[in-house]
PDB file of C-alpha atoms in Angstrom:
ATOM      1  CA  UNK S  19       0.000   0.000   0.000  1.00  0.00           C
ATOM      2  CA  UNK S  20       3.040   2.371   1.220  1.00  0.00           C
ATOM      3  CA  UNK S  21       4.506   1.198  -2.456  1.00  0.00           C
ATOM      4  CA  UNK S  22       1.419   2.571  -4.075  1.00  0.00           C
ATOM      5  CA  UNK S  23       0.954   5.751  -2.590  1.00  0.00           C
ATOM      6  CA  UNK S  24       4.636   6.857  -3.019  1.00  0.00           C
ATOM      7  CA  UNK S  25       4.510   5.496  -6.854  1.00  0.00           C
ATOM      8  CA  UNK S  26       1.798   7.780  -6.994  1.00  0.00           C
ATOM      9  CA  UNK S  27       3.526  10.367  -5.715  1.00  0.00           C
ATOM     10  CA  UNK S  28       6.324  10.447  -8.001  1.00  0.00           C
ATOM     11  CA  UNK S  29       4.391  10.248 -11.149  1.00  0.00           C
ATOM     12  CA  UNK S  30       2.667  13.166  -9.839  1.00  0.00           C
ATOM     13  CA  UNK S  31       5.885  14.965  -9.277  1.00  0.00           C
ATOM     14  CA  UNK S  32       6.013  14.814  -5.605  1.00  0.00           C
ATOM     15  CA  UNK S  33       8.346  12.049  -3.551  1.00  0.00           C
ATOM     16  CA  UNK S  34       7.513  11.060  -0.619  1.00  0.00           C
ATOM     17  CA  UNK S  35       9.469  13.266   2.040  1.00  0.00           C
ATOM     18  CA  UNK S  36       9.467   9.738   4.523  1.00  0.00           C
ATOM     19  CA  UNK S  37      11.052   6.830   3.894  1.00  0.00           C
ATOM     20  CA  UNK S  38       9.952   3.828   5.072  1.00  0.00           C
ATOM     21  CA  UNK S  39      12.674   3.595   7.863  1.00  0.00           C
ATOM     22  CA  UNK S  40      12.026   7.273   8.747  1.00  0.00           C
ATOM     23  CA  UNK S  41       8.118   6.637   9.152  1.00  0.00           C
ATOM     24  CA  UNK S  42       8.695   3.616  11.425  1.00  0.00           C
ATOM     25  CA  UNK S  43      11.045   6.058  13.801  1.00  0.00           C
ATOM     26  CA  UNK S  44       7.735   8.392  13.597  1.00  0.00           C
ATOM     27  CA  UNK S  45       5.103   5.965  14.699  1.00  0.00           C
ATOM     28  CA  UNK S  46       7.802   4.775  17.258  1.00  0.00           C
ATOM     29  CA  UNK S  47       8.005   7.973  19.053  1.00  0.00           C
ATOM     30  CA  UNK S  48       4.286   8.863  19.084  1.00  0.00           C
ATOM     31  CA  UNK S  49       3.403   5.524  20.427  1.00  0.00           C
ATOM     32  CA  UNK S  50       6.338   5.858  22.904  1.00  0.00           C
ATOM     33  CA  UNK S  51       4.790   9.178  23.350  1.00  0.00           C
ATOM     34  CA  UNK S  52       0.894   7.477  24.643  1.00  0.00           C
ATOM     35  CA  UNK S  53      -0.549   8.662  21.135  1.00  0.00           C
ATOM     36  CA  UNK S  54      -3.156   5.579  20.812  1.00  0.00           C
ATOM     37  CA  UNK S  55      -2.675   2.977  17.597  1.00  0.00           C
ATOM     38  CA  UNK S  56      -5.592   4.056  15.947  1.00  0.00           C
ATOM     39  CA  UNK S  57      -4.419   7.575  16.132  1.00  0.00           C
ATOM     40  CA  UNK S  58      -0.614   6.888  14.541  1.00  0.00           C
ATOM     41  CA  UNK S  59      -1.114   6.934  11.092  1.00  0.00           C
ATOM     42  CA  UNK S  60      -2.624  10.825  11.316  1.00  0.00           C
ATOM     43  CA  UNK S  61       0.381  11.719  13.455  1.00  0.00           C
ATOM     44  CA  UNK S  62       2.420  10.286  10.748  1.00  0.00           C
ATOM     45  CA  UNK S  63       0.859  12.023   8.007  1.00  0.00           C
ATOM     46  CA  UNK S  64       0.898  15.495  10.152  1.00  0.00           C
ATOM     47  CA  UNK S  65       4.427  14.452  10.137  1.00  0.00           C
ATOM     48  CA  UNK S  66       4.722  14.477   6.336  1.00  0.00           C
ATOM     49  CA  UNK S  67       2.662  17.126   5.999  1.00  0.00           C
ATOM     50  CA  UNK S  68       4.917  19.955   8.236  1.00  0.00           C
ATOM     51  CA  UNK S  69       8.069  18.489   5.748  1.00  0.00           C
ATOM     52  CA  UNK S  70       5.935  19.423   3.082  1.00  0.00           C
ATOM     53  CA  UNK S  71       5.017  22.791   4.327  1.00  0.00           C
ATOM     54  CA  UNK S  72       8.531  23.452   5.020  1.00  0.00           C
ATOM     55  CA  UNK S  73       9.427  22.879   1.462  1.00  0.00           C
ATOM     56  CA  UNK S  74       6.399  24.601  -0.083  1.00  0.00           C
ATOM     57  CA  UNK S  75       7.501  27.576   1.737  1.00  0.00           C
ATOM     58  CA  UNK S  76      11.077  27.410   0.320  1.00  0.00           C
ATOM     59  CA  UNK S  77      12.582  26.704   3.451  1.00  0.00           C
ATOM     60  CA  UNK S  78      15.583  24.663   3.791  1.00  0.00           C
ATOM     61  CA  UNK S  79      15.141  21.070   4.413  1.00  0.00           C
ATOM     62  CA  UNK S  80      16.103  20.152   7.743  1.00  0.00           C
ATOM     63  CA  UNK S  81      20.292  18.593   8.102  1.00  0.00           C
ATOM     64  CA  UNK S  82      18.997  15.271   9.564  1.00  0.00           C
ATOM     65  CA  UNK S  83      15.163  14.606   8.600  1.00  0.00           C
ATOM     66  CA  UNK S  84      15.029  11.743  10.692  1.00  0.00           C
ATOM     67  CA  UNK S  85      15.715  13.284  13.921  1.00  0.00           C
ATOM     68  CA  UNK S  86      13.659  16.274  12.722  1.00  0.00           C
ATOM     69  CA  UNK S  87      10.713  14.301  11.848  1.00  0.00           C
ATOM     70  CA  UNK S  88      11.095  12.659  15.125  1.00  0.00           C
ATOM     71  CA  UNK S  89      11.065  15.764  17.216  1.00  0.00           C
ATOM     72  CA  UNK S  90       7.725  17.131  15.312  1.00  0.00           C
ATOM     73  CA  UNK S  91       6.502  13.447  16.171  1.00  0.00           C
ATOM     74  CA  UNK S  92       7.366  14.083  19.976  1.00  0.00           C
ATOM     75  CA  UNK S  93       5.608  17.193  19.890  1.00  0.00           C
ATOM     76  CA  UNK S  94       2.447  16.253  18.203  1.00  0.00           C
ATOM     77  CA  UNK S  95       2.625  13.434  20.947  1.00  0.00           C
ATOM     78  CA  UNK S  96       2.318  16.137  23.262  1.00  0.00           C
ATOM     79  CA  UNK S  97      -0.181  17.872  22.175  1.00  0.00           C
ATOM     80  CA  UNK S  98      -1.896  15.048  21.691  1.00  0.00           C
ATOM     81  CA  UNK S  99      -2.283  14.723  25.245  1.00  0.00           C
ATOM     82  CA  UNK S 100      -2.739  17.765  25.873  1.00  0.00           C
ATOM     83  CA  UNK S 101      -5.178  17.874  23.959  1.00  0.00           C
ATOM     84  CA  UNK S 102      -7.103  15.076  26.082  1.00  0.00           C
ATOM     85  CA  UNK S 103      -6.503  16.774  28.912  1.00  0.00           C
ATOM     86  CA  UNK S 104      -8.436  19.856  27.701  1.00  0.00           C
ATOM     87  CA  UNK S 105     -11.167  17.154  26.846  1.00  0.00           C
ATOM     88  CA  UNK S 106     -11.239  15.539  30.582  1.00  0.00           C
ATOM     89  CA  UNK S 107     -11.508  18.790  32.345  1.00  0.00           C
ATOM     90  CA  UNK S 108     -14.319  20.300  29.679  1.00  0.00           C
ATOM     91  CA  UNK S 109     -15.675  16.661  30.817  1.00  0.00           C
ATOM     92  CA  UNK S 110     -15.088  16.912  34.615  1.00  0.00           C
ATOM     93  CA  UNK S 111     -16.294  20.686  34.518  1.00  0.00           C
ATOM     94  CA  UNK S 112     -19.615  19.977  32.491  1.00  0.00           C
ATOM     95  CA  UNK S 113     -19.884  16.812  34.368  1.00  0.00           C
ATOM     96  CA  UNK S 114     -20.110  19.080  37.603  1.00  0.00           C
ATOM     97  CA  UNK S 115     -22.492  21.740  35.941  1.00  0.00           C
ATOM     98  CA  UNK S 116     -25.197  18.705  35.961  1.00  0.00           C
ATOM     99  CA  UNK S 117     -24.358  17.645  39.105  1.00  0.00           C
ATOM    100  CA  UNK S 118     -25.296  20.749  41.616  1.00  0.00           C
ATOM    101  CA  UNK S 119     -24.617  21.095  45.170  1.00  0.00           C
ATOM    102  CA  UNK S 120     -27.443  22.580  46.676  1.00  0.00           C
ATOM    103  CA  UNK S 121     -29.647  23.305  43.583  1.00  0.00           C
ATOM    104  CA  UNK S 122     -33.072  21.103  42.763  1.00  0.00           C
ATOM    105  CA  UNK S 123     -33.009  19.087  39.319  1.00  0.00           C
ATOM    106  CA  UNK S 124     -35.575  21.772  38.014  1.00  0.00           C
ATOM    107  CA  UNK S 125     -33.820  24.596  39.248  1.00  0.00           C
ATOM    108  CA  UNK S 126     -30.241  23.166  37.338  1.00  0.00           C
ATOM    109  CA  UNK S 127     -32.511  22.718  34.124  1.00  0.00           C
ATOM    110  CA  UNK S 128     -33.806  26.191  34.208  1.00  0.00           C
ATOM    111  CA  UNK S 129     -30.028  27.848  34.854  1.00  0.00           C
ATOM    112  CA  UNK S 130     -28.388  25.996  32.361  1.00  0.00           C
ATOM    113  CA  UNK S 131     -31.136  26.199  29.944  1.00  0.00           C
ATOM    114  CA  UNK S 132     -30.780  30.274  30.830  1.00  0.00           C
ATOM    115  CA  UNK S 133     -27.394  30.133  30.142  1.00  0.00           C
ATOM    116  CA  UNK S 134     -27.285  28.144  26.816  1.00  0.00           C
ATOM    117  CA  UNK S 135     -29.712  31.002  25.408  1.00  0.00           C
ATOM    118  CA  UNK S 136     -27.949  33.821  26.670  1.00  0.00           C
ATOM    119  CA  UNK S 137     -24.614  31.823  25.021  1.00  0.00           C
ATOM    120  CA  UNK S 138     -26.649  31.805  22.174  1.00  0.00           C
ATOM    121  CA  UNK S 139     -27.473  35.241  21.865  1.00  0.00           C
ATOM    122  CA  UNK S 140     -23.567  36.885  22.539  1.00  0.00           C
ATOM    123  CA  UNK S 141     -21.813  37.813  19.432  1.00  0.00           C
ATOM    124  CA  UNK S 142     -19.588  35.167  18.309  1.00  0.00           C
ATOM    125  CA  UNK S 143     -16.528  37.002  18.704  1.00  0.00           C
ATOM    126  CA  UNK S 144     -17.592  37.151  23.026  1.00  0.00           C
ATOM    127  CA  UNK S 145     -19.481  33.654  23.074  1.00  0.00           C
ATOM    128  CA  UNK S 146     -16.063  31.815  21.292  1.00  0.00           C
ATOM    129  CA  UNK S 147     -13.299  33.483  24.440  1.00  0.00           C
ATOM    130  CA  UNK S 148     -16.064  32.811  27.402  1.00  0.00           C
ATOM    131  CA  UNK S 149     -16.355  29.183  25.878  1.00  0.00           C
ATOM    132  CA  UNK S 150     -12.737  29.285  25.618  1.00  0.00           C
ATOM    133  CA  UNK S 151     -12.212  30.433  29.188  1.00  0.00           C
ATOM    134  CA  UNK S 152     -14.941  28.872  31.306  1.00  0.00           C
ATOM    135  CA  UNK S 153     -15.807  25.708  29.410  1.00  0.00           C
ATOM    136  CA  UNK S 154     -12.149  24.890  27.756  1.00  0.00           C
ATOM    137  CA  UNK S 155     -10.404  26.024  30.799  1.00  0.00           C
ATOM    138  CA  UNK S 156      -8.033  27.825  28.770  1.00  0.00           C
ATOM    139  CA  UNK S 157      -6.046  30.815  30.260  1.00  0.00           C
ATOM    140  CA  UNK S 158      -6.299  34.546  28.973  1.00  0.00           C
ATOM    141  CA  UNK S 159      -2.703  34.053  27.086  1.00  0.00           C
ATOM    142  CA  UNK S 160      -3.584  30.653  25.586  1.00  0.00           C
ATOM    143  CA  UNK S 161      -6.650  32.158  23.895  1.00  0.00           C
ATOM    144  CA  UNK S 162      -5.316  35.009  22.859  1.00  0.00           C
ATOM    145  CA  UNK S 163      -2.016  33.394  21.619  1.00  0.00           C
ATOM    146  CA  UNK S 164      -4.693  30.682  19.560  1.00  0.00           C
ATOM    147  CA  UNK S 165      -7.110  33.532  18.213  1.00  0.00           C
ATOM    148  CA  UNK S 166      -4.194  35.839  17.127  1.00  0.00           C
ATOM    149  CA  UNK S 167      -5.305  38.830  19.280  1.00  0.00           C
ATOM    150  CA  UNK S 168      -4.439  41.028  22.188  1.00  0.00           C
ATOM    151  CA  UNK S 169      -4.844  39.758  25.651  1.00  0.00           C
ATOM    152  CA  UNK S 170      -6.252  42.915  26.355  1.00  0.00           C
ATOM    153  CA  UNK S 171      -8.931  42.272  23.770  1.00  0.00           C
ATOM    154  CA  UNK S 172      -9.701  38.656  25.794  1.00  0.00           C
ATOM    155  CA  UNK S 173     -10.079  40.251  28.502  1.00  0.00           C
ATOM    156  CA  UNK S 174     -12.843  42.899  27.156  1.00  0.00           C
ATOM    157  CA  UNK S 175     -14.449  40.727  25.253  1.00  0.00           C
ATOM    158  CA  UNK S 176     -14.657  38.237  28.398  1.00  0.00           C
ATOM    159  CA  UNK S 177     -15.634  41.131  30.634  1.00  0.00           C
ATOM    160  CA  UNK S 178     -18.694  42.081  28.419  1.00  0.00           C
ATOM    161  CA  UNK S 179     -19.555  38.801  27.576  1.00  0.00           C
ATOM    162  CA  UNK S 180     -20.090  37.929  31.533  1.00  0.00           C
ATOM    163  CA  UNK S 181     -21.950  41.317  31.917  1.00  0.00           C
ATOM    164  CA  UNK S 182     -23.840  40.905  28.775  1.00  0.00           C
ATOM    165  CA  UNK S 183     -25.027  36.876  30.304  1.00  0.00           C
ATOM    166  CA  UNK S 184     -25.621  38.318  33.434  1.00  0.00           C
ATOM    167  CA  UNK S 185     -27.687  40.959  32.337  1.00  0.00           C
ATOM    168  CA  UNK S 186     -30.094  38.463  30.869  1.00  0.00           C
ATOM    169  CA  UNK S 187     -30.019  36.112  33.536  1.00  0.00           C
ATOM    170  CA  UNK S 188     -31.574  38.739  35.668  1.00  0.00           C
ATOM    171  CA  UNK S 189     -34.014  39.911  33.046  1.00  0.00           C
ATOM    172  CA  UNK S 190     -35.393  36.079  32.762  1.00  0.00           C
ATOM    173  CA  UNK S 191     -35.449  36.095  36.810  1.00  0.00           C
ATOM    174  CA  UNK S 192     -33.035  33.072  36.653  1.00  0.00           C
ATOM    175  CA  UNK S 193     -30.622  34.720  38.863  1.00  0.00           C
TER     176      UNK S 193
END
């Protein structure tokens, strides 16, 4: 199969920028890394596609692409997992938004049904950072550094988002 796609490749103009040996080494160090089986072949191919990027861009190719492609591979392990870490605490935190303290069943239903209207009503540029921040758990730099803007702008976008859901969580006597 490997044969095929890089035969296609070159009668398309384009060689493969892995060799076999070099793709093994890949998969290696993102399952080393805790990247799951079933997720290996993406990493690989994210892999192949940053070498291509590289070269599309007219940058140099790197000295030694095997250690290169093998550093990329550690890093997309990492954010692999990071990645399910984000996931467990969006879990853990909506897991605890069902599960209230002190509140009755109806009462929960009747906040969070509040709330996902008022979301739904924020302009997307204030409902995407407060999703960010309170349901991602993603500090102010993170989602600024991932959007491409100002902390500064975050942080007034955040502050009228809150004051814009609160508003209307008063004016439907949720809150």
């Amino acid at each position: 199969m490997a044969v095929l796609r890089r035969t296609a490749r070159r009668a398309q103009g384009v060689d493969d920028p892995l060799d076999a040996v070099q793709e093994r080494r890949v998969r290696a160090v993102l399952a080393l890394g805790g990247v799951p089986q079933t997720d290996l072949p993406d990493g690989v191919q994210q892999v192949r596609l940053r070498l291509l990027e590289r070269a599309a861009k007219g940058d140099e190719a790197p000295r030694d692409v095997s250690a290169w492609a093998a550093v990329v591979a550690s890093n997309l392990a990492m954010d692999w997992h990071r990645a399910k870490r984000r996931q467990e605490r969006l879990g853990e935190r909506l897991a605890g938004l069902r599960q209230p303290a002190h509140d009755s069943d109806e009462e929960s239903s009747v906040l969070s049904l509040a709330v996902a209207r008022g979301l739904d009503e924020l302009p997307d540029a204030q409902r995407q950072v407060l999703v960010l921040r309170f349901y991602v758990d993603l500090p102010v730099r993170d989602i600024a550094e991932e959007l491409g803007i100002p902390e500064g702008t975050v942080k007034s976008r955040l502050h009228s988002a809150v004051r814009a859901l609160r508003v209307r969580l008063h004016e439907d006597e949720v809150v």
